[in-house]
Short mmCIF file of C-alpha atoms in Angstrom, two decimals:
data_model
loop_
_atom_site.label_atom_id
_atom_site.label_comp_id
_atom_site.label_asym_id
_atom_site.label_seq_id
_atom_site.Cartn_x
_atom_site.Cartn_y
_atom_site.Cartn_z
CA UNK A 3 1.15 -2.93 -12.52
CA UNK A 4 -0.01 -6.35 -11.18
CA UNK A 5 2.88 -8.31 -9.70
CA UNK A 6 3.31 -11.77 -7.96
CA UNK A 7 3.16 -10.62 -4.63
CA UNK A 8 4.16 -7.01 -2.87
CA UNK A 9 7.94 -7.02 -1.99
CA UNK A 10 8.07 -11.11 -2.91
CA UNK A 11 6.98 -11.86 0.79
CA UNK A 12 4.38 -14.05 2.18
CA UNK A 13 1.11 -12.73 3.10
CA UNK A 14 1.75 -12.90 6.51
CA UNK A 15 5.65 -13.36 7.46
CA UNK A 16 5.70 -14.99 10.58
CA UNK A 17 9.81 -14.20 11.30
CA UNK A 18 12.02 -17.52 12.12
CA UNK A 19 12.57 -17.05 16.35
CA UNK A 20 14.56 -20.57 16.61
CA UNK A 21 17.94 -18.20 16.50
CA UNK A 22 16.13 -15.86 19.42
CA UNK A 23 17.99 -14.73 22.09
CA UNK A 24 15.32 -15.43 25.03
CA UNK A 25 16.54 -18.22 27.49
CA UNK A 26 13.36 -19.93 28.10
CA UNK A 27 12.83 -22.40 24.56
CA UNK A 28 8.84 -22.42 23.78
CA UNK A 29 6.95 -23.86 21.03
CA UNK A 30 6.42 -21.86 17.84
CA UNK A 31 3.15 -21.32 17.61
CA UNK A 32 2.94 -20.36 21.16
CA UNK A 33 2.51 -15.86 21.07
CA UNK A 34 3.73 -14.05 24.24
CA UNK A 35 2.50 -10.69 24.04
CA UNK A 36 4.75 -9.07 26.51
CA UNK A 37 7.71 -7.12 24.84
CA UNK A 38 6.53 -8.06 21.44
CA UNK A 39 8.42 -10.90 21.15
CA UNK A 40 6.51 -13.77 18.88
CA UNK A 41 5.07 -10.74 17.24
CA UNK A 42 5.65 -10.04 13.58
CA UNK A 43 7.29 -6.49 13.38
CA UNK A 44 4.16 -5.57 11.89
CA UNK A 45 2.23 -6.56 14.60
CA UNK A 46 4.57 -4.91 16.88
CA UNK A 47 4.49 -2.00 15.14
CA UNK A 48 0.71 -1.86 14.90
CA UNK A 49 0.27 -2.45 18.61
CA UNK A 50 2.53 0.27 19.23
CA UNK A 51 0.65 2.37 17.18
CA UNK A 52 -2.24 1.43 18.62
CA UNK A 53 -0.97 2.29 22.37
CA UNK A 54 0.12 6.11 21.00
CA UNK A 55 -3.57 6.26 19.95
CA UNK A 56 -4.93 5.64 22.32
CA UNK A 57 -2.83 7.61 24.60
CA UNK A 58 -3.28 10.79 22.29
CA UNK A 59 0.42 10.75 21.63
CA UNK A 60 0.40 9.99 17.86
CA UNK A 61 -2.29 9.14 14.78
CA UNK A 62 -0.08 6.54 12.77
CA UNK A 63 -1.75 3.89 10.70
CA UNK A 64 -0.18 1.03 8.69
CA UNK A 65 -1.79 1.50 4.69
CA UNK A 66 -4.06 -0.97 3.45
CA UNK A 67 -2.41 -3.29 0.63
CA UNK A 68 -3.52 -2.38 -2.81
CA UNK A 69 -5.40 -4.75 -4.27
CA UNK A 70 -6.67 -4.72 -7.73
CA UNK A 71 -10.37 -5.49 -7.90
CA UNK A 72 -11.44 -7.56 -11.05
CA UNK A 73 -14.62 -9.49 -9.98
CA UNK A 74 -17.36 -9.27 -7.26
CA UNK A 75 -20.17 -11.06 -6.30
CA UNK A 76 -23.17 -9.53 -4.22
CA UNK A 77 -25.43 -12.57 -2.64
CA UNK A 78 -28.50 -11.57 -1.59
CA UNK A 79 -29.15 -10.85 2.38
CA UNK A 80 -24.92 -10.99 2.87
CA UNK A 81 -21.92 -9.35 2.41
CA UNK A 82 -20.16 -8.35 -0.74
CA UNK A 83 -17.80 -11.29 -1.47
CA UNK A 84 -14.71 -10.13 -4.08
CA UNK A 85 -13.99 -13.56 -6.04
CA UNK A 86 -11.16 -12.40 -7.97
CA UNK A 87 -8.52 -9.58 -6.99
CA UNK A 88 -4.96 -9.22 -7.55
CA UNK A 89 -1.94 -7.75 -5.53
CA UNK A 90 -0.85 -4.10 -6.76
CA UNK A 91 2.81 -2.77 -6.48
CA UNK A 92 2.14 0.00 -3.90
CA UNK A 93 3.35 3.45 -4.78
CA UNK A 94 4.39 4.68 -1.35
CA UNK A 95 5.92 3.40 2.02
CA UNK A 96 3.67 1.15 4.75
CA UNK A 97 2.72 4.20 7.44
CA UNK A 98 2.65 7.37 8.12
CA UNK A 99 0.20 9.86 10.34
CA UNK A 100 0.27 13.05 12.54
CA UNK A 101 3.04 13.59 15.52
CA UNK A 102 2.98 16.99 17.60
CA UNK A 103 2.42 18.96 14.05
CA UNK A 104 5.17 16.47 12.51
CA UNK A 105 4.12 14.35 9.34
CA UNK A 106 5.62 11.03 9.98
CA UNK A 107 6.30 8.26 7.10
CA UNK A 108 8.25 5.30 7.12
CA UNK A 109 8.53 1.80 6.27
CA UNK A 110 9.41 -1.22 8.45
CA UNK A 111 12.09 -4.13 7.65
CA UNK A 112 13.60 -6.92 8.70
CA UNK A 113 16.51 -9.27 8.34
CA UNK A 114 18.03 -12.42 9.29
CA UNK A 115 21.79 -11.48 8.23
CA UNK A 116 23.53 -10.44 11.53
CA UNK A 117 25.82 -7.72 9.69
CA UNK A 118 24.24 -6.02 7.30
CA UNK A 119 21.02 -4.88 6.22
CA UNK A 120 20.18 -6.03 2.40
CA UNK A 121 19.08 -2.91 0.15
CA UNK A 122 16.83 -5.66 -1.75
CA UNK A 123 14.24 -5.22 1.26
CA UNK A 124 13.57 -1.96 -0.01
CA UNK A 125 12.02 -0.44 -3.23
CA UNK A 126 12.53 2.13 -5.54
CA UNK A 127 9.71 3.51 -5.41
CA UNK A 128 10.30 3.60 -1.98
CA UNK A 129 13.31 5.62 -1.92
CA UNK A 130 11.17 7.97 -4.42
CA UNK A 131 8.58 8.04 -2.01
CA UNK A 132 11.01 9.15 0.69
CA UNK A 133 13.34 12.12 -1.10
CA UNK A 134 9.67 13.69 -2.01
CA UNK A 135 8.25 13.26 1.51
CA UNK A 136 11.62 15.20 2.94
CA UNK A 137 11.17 17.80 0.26
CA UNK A 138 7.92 18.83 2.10
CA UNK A 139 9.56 18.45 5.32
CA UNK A 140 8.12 15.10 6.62
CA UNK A 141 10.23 13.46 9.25
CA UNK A 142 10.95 9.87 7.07
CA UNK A 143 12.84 7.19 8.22
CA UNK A 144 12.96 3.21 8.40
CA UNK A 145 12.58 0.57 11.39
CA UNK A 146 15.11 -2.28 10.83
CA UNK A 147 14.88 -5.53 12.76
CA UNK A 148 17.62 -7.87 12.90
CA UNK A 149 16.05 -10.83 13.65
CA UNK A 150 18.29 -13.06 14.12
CA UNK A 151 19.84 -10.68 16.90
CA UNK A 152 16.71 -9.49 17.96
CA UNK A 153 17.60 -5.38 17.37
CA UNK A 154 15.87 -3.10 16.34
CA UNK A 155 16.72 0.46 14.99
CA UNK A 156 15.31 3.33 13.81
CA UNK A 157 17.13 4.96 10.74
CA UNK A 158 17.07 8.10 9.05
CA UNK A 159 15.78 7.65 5.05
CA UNK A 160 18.69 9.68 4.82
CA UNK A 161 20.93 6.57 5.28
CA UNK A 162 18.83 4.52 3.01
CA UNK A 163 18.58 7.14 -0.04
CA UNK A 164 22.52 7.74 0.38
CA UNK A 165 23.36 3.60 0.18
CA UNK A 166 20.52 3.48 -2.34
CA UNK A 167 22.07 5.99 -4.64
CA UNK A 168 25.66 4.88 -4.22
CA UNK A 169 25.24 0.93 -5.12
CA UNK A 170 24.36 2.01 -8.61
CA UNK A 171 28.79 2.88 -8.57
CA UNK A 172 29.97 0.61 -5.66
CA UNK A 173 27.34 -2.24 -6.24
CA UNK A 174 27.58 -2.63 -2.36
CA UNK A 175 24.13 -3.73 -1.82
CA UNK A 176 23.47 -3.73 1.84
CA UNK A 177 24.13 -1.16 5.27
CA UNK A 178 26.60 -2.80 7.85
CA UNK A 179 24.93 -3.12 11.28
CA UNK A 180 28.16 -0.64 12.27
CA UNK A 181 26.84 2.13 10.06
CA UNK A 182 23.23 1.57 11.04
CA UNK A 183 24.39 1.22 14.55
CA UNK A 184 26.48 4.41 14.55
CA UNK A 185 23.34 6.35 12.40
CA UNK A 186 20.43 5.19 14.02
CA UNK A 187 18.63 4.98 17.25
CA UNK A 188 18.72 1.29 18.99
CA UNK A 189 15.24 0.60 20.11
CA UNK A 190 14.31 -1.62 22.75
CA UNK A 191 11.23 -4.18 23.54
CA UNK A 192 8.67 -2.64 26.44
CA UNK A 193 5.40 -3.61 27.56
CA UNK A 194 2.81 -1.48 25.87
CA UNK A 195 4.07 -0.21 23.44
CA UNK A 196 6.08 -3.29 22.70
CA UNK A 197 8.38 -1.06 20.20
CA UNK A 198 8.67 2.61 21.55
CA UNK A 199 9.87 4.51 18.29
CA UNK A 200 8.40 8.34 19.03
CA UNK A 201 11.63 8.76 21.14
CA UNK A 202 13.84 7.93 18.77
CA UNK A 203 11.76 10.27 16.68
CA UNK A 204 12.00 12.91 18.91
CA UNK A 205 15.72 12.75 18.14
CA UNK A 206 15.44 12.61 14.42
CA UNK A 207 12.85 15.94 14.66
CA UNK A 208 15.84 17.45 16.90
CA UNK A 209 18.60 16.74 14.48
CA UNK A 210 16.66 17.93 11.96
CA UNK A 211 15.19 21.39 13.16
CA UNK A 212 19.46 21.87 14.27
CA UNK A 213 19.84 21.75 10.43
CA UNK A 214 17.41 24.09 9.38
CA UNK H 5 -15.87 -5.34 11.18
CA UNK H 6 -16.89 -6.81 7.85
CA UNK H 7 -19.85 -4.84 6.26
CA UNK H 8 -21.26 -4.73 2.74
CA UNK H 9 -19.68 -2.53 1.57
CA UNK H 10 -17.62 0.95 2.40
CA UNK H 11 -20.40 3.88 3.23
CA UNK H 12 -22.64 1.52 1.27
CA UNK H 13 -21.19 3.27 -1.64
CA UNK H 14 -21.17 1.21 -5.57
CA UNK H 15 -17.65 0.57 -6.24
CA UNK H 16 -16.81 2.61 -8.48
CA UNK H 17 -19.16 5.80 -8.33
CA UNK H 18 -20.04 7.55 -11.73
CA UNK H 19 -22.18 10.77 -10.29
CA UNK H 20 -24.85 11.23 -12.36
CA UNK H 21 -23.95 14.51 -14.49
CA UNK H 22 -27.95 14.86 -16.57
CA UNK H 23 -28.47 18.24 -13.98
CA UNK H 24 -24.58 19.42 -15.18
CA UNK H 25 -24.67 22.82 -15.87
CA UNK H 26 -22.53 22.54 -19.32
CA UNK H 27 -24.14 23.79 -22.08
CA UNK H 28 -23.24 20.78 -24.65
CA UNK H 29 -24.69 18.01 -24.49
CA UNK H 30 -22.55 14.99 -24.81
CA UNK H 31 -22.99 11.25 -24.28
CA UNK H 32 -22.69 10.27 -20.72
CA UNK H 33 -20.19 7.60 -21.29
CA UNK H 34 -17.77 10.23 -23.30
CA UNK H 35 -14.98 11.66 -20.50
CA UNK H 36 -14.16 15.24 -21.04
CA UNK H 37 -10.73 15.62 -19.08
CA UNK H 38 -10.85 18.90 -19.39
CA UNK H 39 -11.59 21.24 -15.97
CA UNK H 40 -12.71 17.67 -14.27
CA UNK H 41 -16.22 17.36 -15.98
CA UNK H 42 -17.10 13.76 -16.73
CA UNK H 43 -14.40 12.66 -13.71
CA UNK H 44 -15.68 11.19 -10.79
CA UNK H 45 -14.83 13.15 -7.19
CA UNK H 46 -12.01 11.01 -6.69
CA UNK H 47 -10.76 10.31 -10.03
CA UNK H 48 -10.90 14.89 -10.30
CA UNK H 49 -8.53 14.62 -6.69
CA UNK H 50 -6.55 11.72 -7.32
CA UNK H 51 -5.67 13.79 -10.73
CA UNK H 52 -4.73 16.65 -8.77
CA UNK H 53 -2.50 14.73 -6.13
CA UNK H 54 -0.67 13.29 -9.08
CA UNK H 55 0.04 16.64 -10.81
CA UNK H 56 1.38 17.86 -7.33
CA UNK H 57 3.41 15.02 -6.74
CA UNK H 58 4.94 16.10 -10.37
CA UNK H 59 5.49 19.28 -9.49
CA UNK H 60 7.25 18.89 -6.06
CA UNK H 61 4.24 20.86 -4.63
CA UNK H 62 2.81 18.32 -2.04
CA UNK H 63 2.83 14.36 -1.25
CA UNK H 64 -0.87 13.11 -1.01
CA UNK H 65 -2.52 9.81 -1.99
CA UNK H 66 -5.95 8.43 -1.50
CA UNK H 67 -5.68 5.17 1.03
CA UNK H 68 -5.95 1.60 -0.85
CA UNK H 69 -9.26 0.49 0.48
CA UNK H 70 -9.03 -2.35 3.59
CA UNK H 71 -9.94 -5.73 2.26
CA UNK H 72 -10.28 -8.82 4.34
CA UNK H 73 -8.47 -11.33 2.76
CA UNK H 74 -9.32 -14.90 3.10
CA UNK H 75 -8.12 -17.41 0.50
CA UNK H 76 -5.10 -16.82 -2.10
CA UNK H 77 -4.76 -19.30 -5.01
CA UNK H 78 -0.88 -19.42 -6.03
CA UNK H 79 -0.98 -20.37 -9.60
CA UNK H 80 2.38 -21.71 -11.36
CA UNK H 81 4.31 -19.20 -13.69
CA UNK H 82 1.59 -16.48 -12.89
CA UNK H 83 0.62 -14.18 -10.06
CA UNK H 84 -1.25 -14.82 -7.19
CA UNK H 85 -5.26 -14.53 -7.20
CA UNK H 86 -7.28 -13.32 -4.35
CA UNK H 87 -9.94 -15.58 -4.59
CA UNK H 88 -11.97 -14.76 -1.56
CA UNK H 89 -12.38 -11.29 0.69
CA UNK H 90 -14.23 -8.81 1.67
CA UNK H 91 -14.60 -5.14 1.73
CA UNK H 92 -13.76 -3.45 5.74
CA UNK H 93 -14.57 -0.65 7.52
CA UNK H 94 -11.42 1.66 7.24
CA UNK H 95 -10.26 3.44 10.32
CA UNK H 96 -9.66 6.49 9.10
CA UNK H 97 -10.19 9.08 6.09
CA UNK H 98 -9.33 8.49 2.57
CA UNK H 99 -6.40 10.88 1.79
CA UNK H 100 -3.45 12.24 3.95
CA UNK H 101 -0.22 13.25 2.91
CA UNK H 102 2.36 16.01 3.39
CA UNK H 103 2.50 19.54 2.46
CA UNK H 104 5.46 22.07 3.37
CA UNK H 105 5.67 20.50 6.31
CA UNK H 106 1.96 19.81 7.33
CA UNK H 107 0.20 16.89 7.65
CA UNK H 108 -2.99 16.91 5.52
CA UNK H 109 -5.85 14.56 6.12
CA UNK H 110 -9.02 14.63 4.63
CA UNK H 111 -12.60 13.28 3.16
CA UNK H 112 -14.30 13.88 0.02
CA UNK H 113 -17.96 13.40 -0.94
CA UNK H 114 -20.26 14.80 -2.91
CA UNK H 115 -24.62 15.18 -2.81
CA UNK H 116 -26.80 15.64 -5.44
CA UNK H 117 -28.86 17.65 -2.70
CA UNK H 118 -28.80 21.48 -3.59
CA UNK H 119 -28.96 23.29 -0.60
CA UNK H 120 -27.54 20.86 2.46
CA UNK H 121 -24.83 18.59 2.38
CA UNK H 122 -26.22 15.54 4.61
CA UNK H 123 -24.28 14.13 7.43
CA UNK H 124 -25.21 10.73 6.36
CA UNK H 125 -21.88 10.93 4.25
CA UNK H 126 -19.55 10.91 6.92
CA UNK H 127 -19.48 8.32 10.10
CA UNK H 128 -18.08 8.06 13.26
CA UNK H 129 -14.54 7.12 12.89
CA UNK H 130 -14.03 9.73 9.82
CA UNK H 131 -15.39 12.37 12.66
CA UNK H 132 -12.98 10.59 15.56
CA UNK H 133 -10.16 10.33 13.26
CA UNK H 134 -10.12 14.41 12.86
CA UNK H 135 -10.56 15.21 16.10
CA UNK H 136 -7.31 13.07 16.95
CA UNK H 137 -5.57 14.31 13.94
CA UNK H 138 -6.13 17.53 14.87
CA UNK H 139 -5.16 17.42 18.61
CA UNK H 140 -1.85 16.39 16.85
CA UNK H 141 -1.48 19.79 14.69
CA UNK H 142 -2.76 18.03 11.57
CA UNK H 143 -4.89 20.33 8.76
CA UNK H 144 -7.93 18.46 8.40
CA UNK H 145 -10.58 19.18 6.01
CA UNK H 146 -13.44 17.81 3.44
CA UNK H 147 -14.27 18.44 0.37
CA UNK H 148 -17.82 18.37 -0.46
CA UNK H 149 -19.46 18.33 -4.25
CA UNK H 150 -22.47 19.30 -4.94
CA UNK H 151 -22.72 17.35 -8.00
CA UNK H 152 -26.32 19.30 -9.26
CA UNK H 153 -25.03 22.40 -8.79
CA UNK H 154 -21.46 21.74 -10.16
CA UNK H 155 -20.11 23.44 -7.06
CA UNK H 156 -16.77 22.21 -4.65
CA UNK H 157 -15.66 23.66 -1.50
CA UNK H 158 -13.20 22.74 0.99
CA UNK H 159 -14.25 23.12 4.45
CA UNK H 160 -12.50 23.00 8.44
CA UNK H 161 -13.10 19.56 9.62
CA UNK H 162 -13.94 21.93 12.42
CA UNK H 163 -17.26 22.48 10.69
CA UNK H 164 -18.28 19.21 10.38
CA UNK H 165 -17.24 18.01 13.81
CA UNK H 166 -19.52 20.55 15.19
CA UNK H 167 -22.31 19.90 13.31
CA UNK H 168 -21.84 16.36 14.22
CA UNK H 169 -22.17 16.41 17.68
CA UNK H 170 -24.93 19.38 17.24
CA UNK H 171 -27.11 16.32 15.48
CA UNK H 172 -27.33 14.74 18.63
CA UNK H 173 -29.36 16.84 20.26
CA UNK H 174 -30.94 18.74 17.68
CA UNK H 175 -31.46 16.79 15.35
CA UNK H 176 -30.49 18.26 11.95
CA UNK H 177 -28.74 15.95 10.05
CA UNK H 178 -27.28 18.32 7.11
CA UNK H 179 -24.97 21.48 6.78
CA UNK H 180 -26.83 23.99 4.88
CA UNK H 181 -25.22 25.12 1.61
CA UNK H 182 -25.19 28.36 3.11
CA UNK H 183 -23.26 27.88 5.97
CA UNK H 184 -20.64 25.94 3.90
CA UNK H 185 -20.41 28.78 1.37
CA UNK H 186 -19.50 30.83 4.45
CA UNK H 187 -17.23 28.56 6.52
CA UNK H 188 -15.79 27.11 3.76
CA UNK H 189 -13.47 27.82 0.28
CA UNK H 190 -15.30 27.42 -3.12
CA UNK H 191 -12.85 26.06 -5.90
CA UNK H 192 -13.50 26.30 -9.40
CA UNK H 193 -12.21 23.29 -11.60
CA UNK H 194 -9.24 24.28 -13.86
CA UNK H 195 -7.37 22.24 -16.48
CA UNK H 196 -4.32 20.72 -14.12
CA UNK H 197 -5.09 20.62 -11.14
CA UNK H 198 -8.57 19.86 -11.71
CA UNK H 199 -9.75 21.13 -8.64
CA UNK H 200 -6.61 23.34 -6.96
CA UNK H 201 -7.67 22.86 -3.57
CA UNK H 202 -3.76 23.59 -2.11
CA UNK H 203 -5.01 27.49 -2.49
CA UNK H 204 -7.44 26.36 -0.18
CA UNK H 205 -5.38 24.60 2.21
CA UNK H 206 -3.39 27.57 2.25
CA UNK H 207 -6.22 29.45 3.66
CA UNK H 208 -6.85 26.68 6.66
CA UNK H 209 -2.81 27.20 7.48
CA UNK H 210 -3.09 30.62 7.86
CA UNK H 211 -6.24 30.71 9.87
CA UNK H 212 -4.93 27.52 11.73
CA UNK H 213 -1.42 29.38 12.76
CA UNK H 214 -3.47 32.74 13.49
CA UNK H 215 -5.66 31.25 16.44
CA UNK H 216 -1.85 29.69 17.97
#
């Protein structure tokens, strides 16, 4: 399936910081490294990932976006150069990889409502993705960034399948930042790594050898 | 790192099937589904992830391939077109997924060589990525074709690893057919899965928990 664009988002969303909550105003285009902020999530997430590489602690990678190859030119003495490619609808969440024997997969949001977290950031094919990845007991969850608050939190898919399921009866189409609050694991900004999310998954891998 | 093109590898790889040991001869361009003859490598494992994924039996996929992208033309009232980008070097290996409980991670290639599988197949960061993976408890493996001979095995990453720092200092630059035979699982191509390398897999856990 060839669609528009994956998830209806810009190529590279660069999040709106004017509603911040650091003191100090600074122009936009201005990046300060330290505790990720003026980092996409996905960059902070890819630096963290990054820092548990190289530390040994983790192998997580963000997936390539599909892309649909329909045309490609080879000049001679360079490069390959593709000339015409489309965006594919991918079939499974953004990252996953290898934690302490653990397979790890989730998928990384964010929002600038300041009480709930839309459903329409997520896919079903997502949710698919998810209940089949916990069926061969992968640890699966979501990072949600409220933006406009700058929080973060780490959620179990659990929450997400369970709202996903019951909006088809309710039509309640988003998580209140209570629930996800009260569910998930709050998740500060550091200095390398800027978003330190094996500890809260050290708590999901708890909770869910308990159950077992 | 922008490079030609991955492993220097056509796009999409037909392996030449003329030394195939079937007994009919059939035109080259007509695709027996059937047992995986007349499928490429990846088309004969992509086949077998799916039918997995059906049955609830494992979660694998084969990574999109890392493009470059560059410039994006936005018609109106259609989708967007990648107009310029380029093929990168991916980080890791080409599949990973989950399997009751373990993470799975490995490469596939195939020679038309009949008794050595060359190194030349693999590079650096496919041999980096497994050692990392498996420091983590991951089950790493390849599975190598030897398209002439109609022949697949599944094989420790283990063995490769070793053989590729071996090369260094003595030189060889291939895994002989018979030391695969004997370090690694033969499969024999059925009609769904294609090529049931789980059974293997099974095998690797087994040895892999032993040696704990």
């Amino acid at each position: 399936m060839i669609i528009n664009y994956p998830n209806g988002q810009p190529y590279q969303f660069q999040p709106d910081e004017s509603q911040s909550n650091t003191k100090q105003p600074r122009p936009r285009s201005q990046k300060v490294i330290f505790g990720g902020r003026g980092m996409t999530l996905e960059e902070t997430i890819n630096e963290s990932n990054d820092f548990y590489r190289q530390q040994g602690q983790a192998v997580i990678y963000k997936k390539p976006t599909p892309i649909q190859i329909v045309k490609v030119d080879y000049p001679q003495r360079s490069q390959a150069v593709i000339r015409e490619a489309y965006f594919r609808q991918a079939s499974t969440t953004d990252y996953n990889g290898v934690y302490q024997g653990y397979y790890l997969d989730f998928e990384a949001k964010e929002t600038t409502n300041k009480q709930s977290f839309p459903l329409k950031n997520f896919h079903q094919h997502q949710v698919d993705h998810f209940q089949r990845c916990l069926q061969q007991g992968g640890i699966c969850f979501t990072i949600m960034r409220f933006t406009s608050l700058n929080r973060y939190f780490v959620t179990p898919a659990s929450l997400l399948i369970q709202h996903w399921q019951q909006a088809q009866t309710t039509g309640r189409k988003s998580i209140s930042l209570t629930e996800i609050a009260a569910t998930g694991y709050e998740l500060r900004l550091h200095y390398r790594p800027s978003l330190d999310y094996l500890t809260a998954v050290d708590q999901l891998i708890q909770k869910t050898n308990l159950k077992k």
